[in-house]
Short mmCIF file of C-alpha atoms and ligand atoms in Angstrom, two decimals:
data_model
loop_
_atom_site.label_atom_id
_atom_site.label_comp_id
_atom_site.label_asym_id
_atom_site.label_seq_id
_atom_site.Cartn_x
_atom_site.Cartn_y
_atom_site.Cartn_z
CA MET A 958 0.47 -25.02 13.89
CA GLU A 959 -2.72 -25.33 12.05
CA ALA A 960 -3.92 -28.67 10.53
CA LYS A 961 -3.09 -29.57 6.92
CA LYS A 962 -5.18 -27.69 4.55
CA ARG A 963 -7.07 -30.05 2.05
CA LEU A 964 -6.92 -28.88 -1.57
CA SER A 965 -9.33 -30.68 -4.01
CA ASN A 966 -9.06 -30.16 -7.76
CA PRO A 967 -12.42 -28.66 -8.70
CA ASN A 968 -11.62 -29.95 -12.42
CA SER A 969 -12.94 -26.96 -14.00
CA GLY A 970 -11.40 -23.71 -15.73
CA LEU A 971 -10.84 -20.50 -13.66
CA ASN A 972 -13.12 -17.70 -15.13
CA GLY A 973 -13.82 -14.22 -14.19
CA GLU A 974 -12.26 -11.05 -12.80
CA LEU A 975 -10.07 -10.29 -9.84
CA GLN A 976 -8.43 -7.42 -8.00
CA VAL A 977 -5.43 -8.73 -6.24
CA PRO A 978 -4.23 -7.02 -3.03
CA GLY A 979 -2.00 -4.00 -3.04
CA ASP A 980 1.65 -4.17 -3.74
CA LYS A 981 3.76 -5.25 -0.90
CA SER A 982 6.69 -3.38 -1.77
CA ILE A 983 4.94 -0.12 -2.39
CA SER A 984 2.76 -0.47 0.82
CA HIS A 985 6.05 -1.00 3.07
CA ARG A 986 7.54 2.19 1.47
CA SER A 987 4.30 4.25 1.87
CA ILE A 988 4.34 3.81 5.62
CA MET A 989 8.10 4.60 5.81
CA PHE A 990 8.12 7.66 3.73
CA GLY A 991 4.77 8.70 5.21
CA SER A 992 6.46 8.49 8.69
CA VAL A 993 9.54 10.56 7.85
CA ALA A 994 7.63 13.14 5.76
CA GLU A 995 6.12 16.28 7.18
CA GLY A 996 2.18 16.36 7.06
CA LYS A 997 -0.37 13.74 6.57
CA THR A 998 0.00 10.81 4.00
CA VAL A 999 -3.20 8.95 3.00
CA ILE A 1000 -2.65 5.48 1.57
CA HIS A 1001 -5.27 3.92 -0.47
CA ASN A 1002 -5.40 0.05 -1.44
CA PHE A 1003 -2.72 -0.58 1.29
CA LEU A 1004 -1.79 -4.35 1.68
CA MET A 1005 -3.03 -5.60 4.95
CA GLY A 1006 -0.76 -8.64 4.91
CA GLU A 1007 1.31 -9.62 7.91
CA ASP A 1008 4.62 -8.25 6.66
CA CYS A 1009 3.13 -4.71 5.98
CA LEU A 1010 1.37 -4.79 9.44
CA SER A 1011 4.89 -5.39 10.91
CA THR A 1012 5.87 -2.13 9.37
CA ILE A 1013 3.18 -0.32 10.69
CA SER A 1014 3.88 -1.64 14.33
CA CYS A 1015 7.51 -0.65 14.03
CA PHE A 1016 6.66 2.93 13.10
CA ARG A 1017 4.14 3.33 15.90
CA LYS A 1018 6.82 2.09 18.25
CA LEU A 1019 9.07 4.92 16.83
CA GLY A 1020 6.41 7.41 17.78
CA VAL A 1021 4.46 7.78 14.48
CA GLU A 1022 0.60 8.10 14.65
CA ILE A 1023 -0.92 5.82 12.06
CA ASP A 1024 -4.62 5.21 11.57
CA VAL A 1025 -5.91 2.11 9.93
CA THR A 1026 -9.44 2.54 8.55
CA GLU A 1027 -11.52 0.19 6.50
CA ASP A 1028 -10.30 1.67 3.07
CA LYS A 1029 -7.16 3.53 3.84
CA VAL A 1030 -4.26 3.92 6.10
CA ILE A 1031 -3.31 7.59 7.41
CA VAL A 1032 0.09 8.45 8.54
CA TYR A 1033 0.56 11.54 10.50
CA GLY A 1034 4.31 12.29 9.64
CA LYS A 1035 6.10 15.00 11.50
CA GLY A 1036 9.49 14.70 9.89
CA TRP A 1037 12.80 12.99 10.34
CA ASP A 1038 13.46 14.53 13.81
CA GLN A 1039 10.19 13.61 15.31
CA LEU A 1040 10.97 9.71 15.30
CA THR A 1041 11.63 8.72 18.96
CA GLU A 1042 13.92 6.21 20.81
CA PRO A 1043 11.66 3.11 20.94
CA ALA A 1044 11.00 1.74 24.50
CA GLU A 1045 10.38 -1.70 22.99
CA ILE A 1046 12.13 -3.95 20.48
CA LEU A 1047 11.05 -3.51 16.89
CA ASP A 1048 9.41 -6.67 15.72
CA VAL A 1049 9.91 -7.19 11.88
CA GLY A 1050 7.98 -10.52 11.86
CA ASN A 1051 8.76 -12.47 8.68
CA SER A 1052 9.65 -9.27 6.70
CA GLY A 1053 13.04 -8.79 4.98
CA THR A 1054 11.86 -5.51 3.39
CA THR A 1055 10.93 -4.02 6.95
CA THR A 1056 14.28 -5.17 8.41
CA ARG A 1057 16.54 -3.84 5.63
CA LEU A 1058 14.74 -0.54 4.82
CA ILE A 1059 13.95 0.39 8.40
CA MET A 1060 17.79 -0.02 9.07
CA GLY A 1061 18.42 2.78 6.55
CA ILE A 1062 16.08 5.13 8.33
CA LEU A 1063 17.34 4.16 11.81
CA ALA A 1064 21.04 4.71 10.61
CA GLY A 1065 20.39 8.42 10.55
CA ARG A 1066 18.43 8.76 13.87
CA PRO A 1067 20.32 9.85 17.02
CA PHE A 1068 19.16 6.97 19.26
CA HIS A 1069 19.29 3.28 19.95
CA SER A 1070 17.10 0.64 18.70
CA VAL A 1071 16.75 -3.14 18.44
CA LEU A 1072 15.34 -5.18 15.73
CA ILE A 1073 14.23 -8.79 16.03
CA GLY A 1074 12.14 -11.01 13.73
CA ASP A 1075 10.97 -14.76 13.26
CA SER A 1076 13.01 -17.65 12.83
CA SER A 1077 13.17 -17.11 8.95
CA ILE A 1078 14.45 -13.56 9.47
CA ALA A 1079 17.08 -14.87 11.94
CA LYS A 1080 18.77 -16.81 9.04
CA ARG A 1081 18.67 -14.05 6.55
CA PRO A 1082 21.98 -12.16 5.60
CA MET A 1083 22.06 -8.50 7.00
CA LYS A 1084 25.72 -7.69 6.47
CA ARG A 1085 24.80 -6.63 2.99
CA VAL A 1086 23.07 -3.71 4.65
CA THR A 1087 24.84 -3.31 7.90
CA GLU A 1088 28.27 -3.06 6.36
CA PRO A 1089 27.62 -0.17 3.93
CA LEU A 1090 25.61 1.54 6.46
CA MET A 1091 28.39 1.49 8.86
CA GLN A 1092 30.49 3.24 6.11
CA PHE A 1093 27.98 6.18 6.49
CA GLY A 1094 29.13 6.51 10.23
CA THR A 1095 26.33 4.54 12.02
CA LYS A 1096 26.91 2.15 14.67
CA ILE A 1097 25.33 -1.30 14.14
CA ASP A 1098 25.77 -4.65 15.95
CA GLY A 1099 24.23 -8.08 15.82
CA ARG A 1100 24.83 -11.78 15.89
CA SER A 1101 27.85 -12.97 13.65
CA GLU A 1102 29.28 -9.56 13.48
CA GLY A 1103 26.31 -7.64 12.49
CA ASN A 1104 25.03 -10.29 9.99
CA PHE A 1105 21.96 -11.62 11.69
CA THR A 1106 19.15 -10.55 13.91
CA PRO A 1107 18.88 -9.32 16.73
CA LEU A 1108 20.49 -6.23 15.61
CA SER A 1109 21.07 -3.10 17.45
CA ILE A 1110 21.48 0.39 15.98
CA ARG A 1111 22.72 3.67 17.31
CA GLY A 1112 22.41 6.14 14.45
CA GLY A 1113 23.24 9.69 13.76
CA ASN A 1114 25.84 12.01 11.95
CA LEU A 1115 25.98 10.28 8.53
CA GLN A 1116 28.34 11.26 5.80
CA GLY A 1117 27.41 10.54 2.18
CA ILE A 1118 29.24 7.41 0.55
CA HIS A 1119 30.20 6.06 -2.68
CA TYR A 1120 29.08 2.48 -2.98
CA SER A 1121 28.82 -0.32 -5.58
CA LEU A 1122 26.12 -2.84 -4.80
CA PRO A 1123 27.65 -6.33 -4.87
CA VAL A 1124 24.33 -7.86 -5.11
CA ALA A 1125 21.24 -7.08 -7.14
CA SER A 1126 19.14 -6.17 -4.35
CA ALA A 1127 16.37 -3.39 -4.04
CA GLN A 1128 16.26 -3.81 -0.30
CA VAL A 1129 19.87 -3.00 0.03
CA LYS A 1130 19.57 -0.18 -2.42
CA SER A 1131 16.72 1.26 -0.82
CA ALA A 1132 18.35 1.20 2.72
CA LEU A 1133 21.19 3.09 1.38
CA ILE A 1134 19.04 5.72 -0.36
CA LEU A 1135 17.12 6.09 2.95
CA ALA A 1136 20.37 6.69 4.73
CA GLY A 1137 21.75 9.02 1.96
CA LEU A 1138 18.58 11.24 2.27
CA GLN A 1139 19.74 12.15 5.93
CA ALA A 1140 23.47 12.17 5.34
CA GLU A 1141 25.66 15.08 4.92
CA GLY A 1142 26.61 15.63 1.33
CA MET A 1143 25.94 13.36 -1.77
CA THR A 1144 25.64 9.63 -1.68
CA GLU A 1145 26.43 7.69 -4.81
CA ILE A 1146 25.13 4.04 -5.34
CA VAL A 1147 26.30 2.16 -8.42
CA GLU A 1148 23.61 -0.46 -9.52
CA LEU A 1149 25.06 -2.65 -12.23
CA GLN A 1150 21.72 -4.74 -12.57
CA GLN A 1151 18.48 -2.78 -12.34
CA THR A 1152 16.16 -3.95 -9.51
CA ARG A 1153 12.78 -2.74 -8.52
CA ASN A 1154 12.81 1.22 -8.42
CA HIS A 1155 9.69 1.99 -6.04
CA THR A 1156 11.99 3.97 -3.49
CA GLU A 1157 13.25 6.12 -6.22
CA LYS A 1158 9.71 6.89 -7.62
CA MET A 1159 8.30 7.47 -4.14
CA ILE A 1160 10.98 10.01 -3.34
CA VAL A 1161 9.67 12.16 -6.04
CA GLU A 1162 6.05 11.77 -4.97
CA PHE A 1163 7.09 12.94 -1.58
CA GLY A 1164 8.64 16.00 -3.03
CA GLY A 1165 12.20 14.93 -2.86
CA THR A 1166 14.79 14.53 -5.57
CA ILE A 1167 17.06 11.60 -6.92
CA GLU A 1168 18.91 11.18 -10.01
CA LYS A 1169 20.09 8.37 -12.07
CA HIS A 1170 22.92 8.64 -14.57
CA GLY A 1171 23.69 5.35 -16.38
CA ASP A 1172 24.33 2.99 -13.39
CA ILE A 1173 24.88 5.52 -10.75
CA ILE A 1174 22.07 6.82 -8.46
CA LYS A 1175 22.75 10.13 -6.78
CA VAL A 1176 20.81 11.23 -3.55
CA LYS A 1177 21.39 14.49 -1.85
CA GLY A 1178 21.50 14.60 1.87
CA GLY A 1179 19.35 16.64 4.22
CA GLN A 1180 16.19 16.30 2.15
CA VAL A 1181 12.84 17.32 3.78
CA LEU A 1182 9.88 15.13 2.45
CA LYS A 1183 6.18 16.31 2.32
CA GLY A 1184 3.34 14.02 3.03
CA THR A 1185 1.06 13.11 0.08
CA ASP A 1186 -1.70 10.84 -1.34
CA VAL A 1187 -0.58 7.23 -2.31
CA TYR A 1188 -2.53 4.80 -4.40
CA VAL A 1189 -0.92 1.45 -4.19
CA PRO A 1190 -1.49 -0.58 -7.41
CA GLY A 1191 -2.32 -4.45 -7.18
CA ASP A 1192 0.73 -6.56 -6.68
CA ILE A 1193 1.94 -8.26 -9.82
CA SER A 1194 3.85 -10.73 -7.56
CA SER A 1195 0.34 -11.86 -6.23
CA ALA A 1196 -1.28 -11.57 -9.57
CA ALA A 1197 1.50 -13.97 -11.00
CA PHE A 1198 -0.40 -16.93 -9.06
CA PHE A 1199 -3.46 -16.33 -11.08
CA MET A 1200 -1.92 -15.47 -14.31
CA VAL A 1201 -0.05 -18.82 -14.05
CA ALA A 1202 -3.19 -20.55 -12.90
CA ALA A 1203 -5.23 -19.18 -15.88
CA ALA A 1204 -2.43 -20.36 -18.37
CA ILE A 1205 -2.15 -23.94 -17.08
CA VAL A 1206 -5.63 -24.94 -15.97
CA PRO A 1207 -7.63 -25.79 -19.18
CA ASP A 1208 -10.66 -23.63 -20.10
CA SER A 1209 -9.50 -20.71 -18.19
CA ARG A 1210 -9.89 -16.91 -18.81
CA VAL A 1211 -8.94 -14.58 -15.91
CA LEU A 1212 -8.89 -10.75 -16.03
CA LEU A 1213 -6.68 -9.20 -13.36
CA LYS A 1214 -7.72 -5.55 -12.59
CA ASN A 1215 -5.42 -2.61 -11.81
CA VAL A 1216 -2.25 -4.44 -11.45
CA GLY A 1217 1.13 -2.53 -11.03
CA LEU A 1218 3.18 -2.75 -14.33
CA ASN A 1219 6.33 -1.03 -13.09
CA GLU A 1220 8.94 -1.61 -15.90
CA THR A 1221 11.31 -3.31 -13.15
CA ARG A 1222 8.68 -5.78 -12.24
CA ILE A 1223 7.20 -7.29 -15.26
CA GLY A 1224 9.73 -9.93 -16.14
CA ILE A 1225 6.91 -12.51 -15.57
CA VAL A 1226 5.04 -11.04 -18.52
CA GLU A 1227 7.96 -11.43 -20.80
CA VAL A 1228 8.55 -15.09 -19.64
CA MET A 1229 4.95 -16.09 -20.10
CA LYS A 1230 4.74 -14.63 -23.66
CA LYS A 1231 7.93 -16.39 -24.75
CA MET A 1232 6.67 -19.67 -23.28
CA GLY A 1233 3.51 -19.15 -25.51
CA VAL A 1234 0.90 -17.91 -23.02
CA SER A 1235 -2.02 -15.91 -24.36
CA ILE A 1236 -1.76 -12.65 -22.45
CA GLU A 1237 -2.96 -9.27 -23.12
CA ILE A 1238 -2.31 -6.00 -21.35
CA VAL A 1239 -4.13 -2.82 -21.22
CA GLU A 1240 -2.18 0.07 -19.58
CA HIS A 1241 -4.34 2.68 -17.79
CA SER A 1242 -1.69 5.23 -16.65
CA LYS A 1243 1.97 5.42 -17.23
CA GLU A 1244 2.60 8.15 -14.64
CA GLY A 1245 4.64 7.33 -11.56
CA GLU A 1246 3.70 3.62 -10.83
CA PRO A 1247 2.17 2.29 -14.07
CA ILE A 1248 -1.14 0.39 -13.78
CA GLY A 1249 -3.23 -1.85 -16.06
CA ASP A 1250 -5.37 -4.87 -16.52
CA ILE A 1251 -3.97 -8.30 -17.41
CA LEU A 1252 -5.90 -10.94 -19.34
CA VAL A 1253 -4.61 -14.49 -19.45
CA GLN A 1254 -6.19 -17.57 -21.11
CA SER A 1255 -5.12 -21.24 -21.16
CA SER A 1256 -2.41 -22.02 -23.58
CA ASN A 1257 0.06 -24.54 -24.81
CA LEU A 1258 3.51 -23.81 -23.61
CA SER A 1259 7.13 -24.63 -24.33
CA GLY A 1260 10.08 -24.58 -22.14
CA ILE A 1261 12.69 -21.58 -22.24
CA GLU A 1262 15.87 -20.35 -20.55
CA ILE A 1263 15.50 -17.70 -17.98
CA GLY A 1264 18.47 -15.80 -16.53
CA GLY A 1265 20.73 -12.76 -16.63
CA ASP A 1266 19.20 -9.24 -16.15
CA LEU A 1267 15.69 -10.65 -16.33
CA ILE A 1268 16.18 -12.33 -12.85
CA PRO A 1269 15.86 -9.28 -10.71
CA SER A 1270 12.50 -8.44 -12.49
CA LEU A 1271 10.97 -11.69 -11.58
CA ILE A 1272 12.82 -13.07 -8.56
CA ASP A 1273 9.68 -13.31 -6.39
CA GLU A 1274 7.82 -15.13 -9.16
CA ILE A 1275 10.35 -18.04 -9.64
CA PRO A 1276 8.44 -20.54 -7.53
CA ILE A 1277 5.17 -20.15 -9.65
CA ILE A 1278 7.37 -19.97 -12.88
CA ALA A 1279 8.65 -23.43 -11.88
CA LEU A 1280 5.06 -24.67 -11.77
CA LEU A 1281 4.40 -23.13 -15.03
CA ALA A 1282 7.44 -24.76 -16.61
CA THR A 1283 6.06 -28.24 -15.34
CA GLN A 1284 3.23 -27.77 -17.99
CA ALA A 1285 5.54 -26.62 -20.71
CA SER A 1286 6.78 -29.12 -23.37
CA GLY A 1287 10.63 -29.43 -23.24
CA LYS A 1288 13.12 -28.19 -20.89
CA THR A 1289 13.05 -24.87 -18.76
CA ILE A 1290 16.35 -23.57 -17.25
CA ILE A 1291 16.34 -20.98 -14.47
CA LYS A 1292 19.92 -19.75 -13.92
CA ASP A 1293 21.57 -16.79 -12.20
CA ALA A 1294 19.14 -16.95 -9.53
CA GLU A 1295 21.33 -17.84 -6.41
CA GLU A 1296 19.51 -14.94 -4.41
CA LEU A 1297 16.58 -17.48 -4.08
CA LYS A 1298 18.66 -19.32 -1.46
CA VAL A 1299 18.36 -16.27 0.97
CA LYS A 1300 14.58 -15.44 0.58
CA GLU A 1301 11.97 -16.49 3.24
CA THR A 1302 13.34 -19.93 2.73
CA ASN A 1303 15.97 -21.51 0.52
CA ARG A 1304 13.32 -21.39 -2.44
CA ILE A 1305 15.42 -23.60 -4.72
CA ASP A 1306 15.48 -26.43 -2.15
CA ALA A 1307 11.91 -25.81 -1.17
CA ILE A 1308 10.24 -25.72 -4.58
CA VAL A 1309 12.37 -28.65 -5.89
CA LYS A 1310 11.33 -30.81 -2.99
CA GLU A 1311 7.70 -29.96 -2.82
CA LEU A 1312 6.77 -29.79 -6.56
CA GLY A 1313 9.01 -33.30 -6.85
CA LYS A 1314 6.48 -34.71 -4.36
CA LEU A 1315 3.57 -33.93 -6.62
CA GLY A 1316 5.35 -35.65 -9.68
CA ALA A 1317 7.13 -32.78 -11.25
CA ARG A 1318 10.37 -33.56 -13.00
CA ILE A 1319 12.70 -30.81 -11.44
CA HIS A 1320 16.08 -30.57 -10.07
CA GLY A 1321 17.94 -27.86 -8.21
CA THR A 1322 21.35 -26.42 -9.64
CA ASP A 1323 23.80 -24.01 -7.80
CA ASP A 1324 22.09 -20.89 -9.23
CA GLY A 1325 18.47 -22.03 -10.03
CA MET A 1326 16.65 -25.17 -11.35
CA ILE A 1327 15.91 -27.35 -14.48
CA ILE A 1328 12.40 -28.39 -15.18
CA GLU A 1329 11.26 -31.01 -17.74
CA GLY A 1330 7.76 -30.96 -18.99
CA LYS A 1331 5.06 -31.53 -19.74
CA THR A 1332 4.17 -33.54 -16.49
CA SER A 1333 0.92 -34.81 -15.10
CA LEU A 1334 0.83 -33.89 -11.47
CA HIS A 1335 -0.52 -36.08 -8.81
CA GLY A 1336 -1.75 -35.57 -5.30
CA GLY A 1337 0.02 -35.79 -2.00
CA GLU A 1338 1.29 -34.16 1.25
CA VAL A 1339 3.48 -30.89 0.76
CA HIS A 1340 4.69 -28.21 3.03
CA SER A 1341 4.88 -24.48 2.45
CA TRP A 1342 8.02 -24.45 4.64
CA GLY A 1343 6.34 -21.28 6.20
CA ASP A 1344 7.11 -19.29 2.93
CA HIS A 1345 3.88 -17.55 1.46
CA ARG A 1346 4.99 -17.86 -2.15
CA ILE A 1347 5.86 -21.66 -1.64
CA GLY A 1348 2.44 -22.16 -0.10
CA MET A 1349 0.47 -20.15 -2.92
CA THR A 1350 2.55 -22.25 -5.62
CA LEU A 1351 1.57 -25.53 -4.16
CA ALA A 1352 -2.05 -24.45 -3.89
CA VAL A 1353 -2.04 -23.57 -7.62
CA ALA A 1354 -0.41 -26.94 -8.38
CA SER A 1355 -3.53 -28.62 -6.69
CA LEU A 1356 -5.70 -27.19 -9.49
CA LEU A 1357 -3.96 -29.73 -11.84
CA THR A 1358 -3.60 -32.94 -9.63
CA ASP A 1359 -5.45 -36.10 -10.09
CA SER A 1360 -6.20 -36.46 -6.36
CA ASP A 1361 -6.17 -34.19 -3.21
CA VAL A 1362 -3.21 -32.22 -2.14
CA TYR A 1363 -2.66 -31.59 1.64
CA LEU A 1364 -0.90 -28.43 2.34
CA GLU A 1365 0.96 -27.97 5.68
CA GLY A 1366 1.74 -24.34 6.72
CA ALA A 1367 -1.08 -22.82 4.37
CA GLU A 1368 -1.39 -19.96 6.85
CA ALA A 1369 1.78 -18.53 5.48
CA VAL A 1370 -0.13 -17.05 2.66
CA LYS A 1371 -1.32 -14.18 5.03
CA VAL A 1372 2.09 -12.69 4.74
CA SER A 1373 1.23 -11.07 1.29
CA TYR A 1374 -2.22 -12.36 0.27
CA PRO A 1375 -4.55 -12.79 3.01
CA ASN A 1376 -7.60 -13.71 0.77
CA PHE A 1377 -5.65 -15.89 -1.57
CA PHE A 1378 -7.93 -19.01 -0.94
CA GLU A 1379 -11.17 -17.02 -1.32
CA HIS A 1380 -9.85 -15.60 -4.74
CA ILE A 1381 -9.26 -19.22 -5.98
CA HIS A 1382 -12.76 -20.10 -4.96
CA GLN A 1383 -14.23 -17.12 -6.48
CA LEU A 1384 -12.90 -17.89 -9.96
CA HIS A 1385 -14.28 -21.34 -9.79
CA THR A 1386 -17.80 -20.22 -8.91
CA LYS A 1387 -18.29 -17.64 -11.65
C1 S3P B 678 11.82 -6.28 -2.20
C2 S3P B 678 13.02 -6.61 -2.89
C3 S3P B 678 13.30 -7.95 -3.18
C4 S3P B 678 12.12 -8.90 -3.20
C5 S3P B 678 11.33 -8.72 -1.89
C6 S3P B 678 10.91 -7.35 -1.93
C7 S3P B 678 11.57 -4.78 -2.04
O1 S3P B 678 14.24 -8.48 -2.32
O2 S3P B 678 12.72 -10.27 -3.31
O3 S3P B 678 10.17 -9.66 -1.80
O4 S3P B 678 10.50 -4.36 -1.78
O5 S3P B 678 12.46 -4.02 -1.97
P1 S3P B 678 15.93 -8.33 -2.52
O6 S3P B 678 16.24 -6.74 -2.33
O7 S3P B 678 16.55 -9.02 -1.43
O8 S3P B 678 16.24 -8.81 -3.94
#
């Protein structure tokens, strides 16, 4: 365990430009699709965070050659059938996306593999994936009847299924799509609430097909994918920390360059606009994964209610939105977000407890939280709970406190944003 990180408020605005690291969801998928495609895949702006490195390590153990250079990652895919039975346990580290999506791939492979992760992964529910994957015909077992790691999979001989997703989860949807690509016949997945659609977009980039009619996604089995070039946009979930920092720290103006603006991920922009933040977006390209620049300036904010279909489009941004709400006048209510309880930590408990220690007026509910603002925050000792997004939220909070914040578990930021603290510093020295 590293020592507590001391965070001192520089008492100045944040100013300048920033290129946030590559999108985590798209980075994972580019390794996975590159590994099962035929031919070379070259990935630009890949996120070198711990989670995505776990994905690379798992696919290397499955026999895929992956070269990591300074500015790109090259995956030498040889098709689905060239994945080989791993002699070692596949370690997914802290990554829920690796765990759930790789299961969709392994479900169709005729060999045995075992998945294990860290103490956070060991608590995250996996039945939501293992149960529908077993309906395809694969054999999976694990702790608590296949709900928790360690999990073991013996795949092969899948039959397409019709399945209605009981939770709004892109990880579950993607696992089923990956199994469907290898199954016999058609797989139909009913998605009642739209979640991030990077998997669907990437199938098309790799030369495959997928259809969506209303709420129903249709995937044809037996598809052969072709390696390609992937450009990973900046991660809007990482940009969110600086969007909020610029909004709440007086005298700030921050331009975030080349951020992914996928329509299923930009709930944070809608929320910030509704709260009164000055935010401008210049879109550069709409093809495939849209990309653009985001300019945010400090603003006067008002509380709002956030819930319903908006939640999946900002689920990872809720910790930092909670901090934003502490600086808005009036009440902010976040509801319909019970999924927060099964993220890297129980993010309702974590954010309520840790922001509360800094003086926030915040309390948890069954499906979210209620925040009263505007509040002056004070220094104190806080903990990331080993969760990257909780750690980064608390670090942004320290830019407003009247005395130092001591953050335990600050190293968690490496999961998705290895140079996060350098970037905060950079915006204060412009
Ligand atoms: C992700 C989906 C979301 C999100 C996670 C990444 C993905 O999880 O919270 O950080 O890449 O598909 P759920 O599918 O559990 O909602």
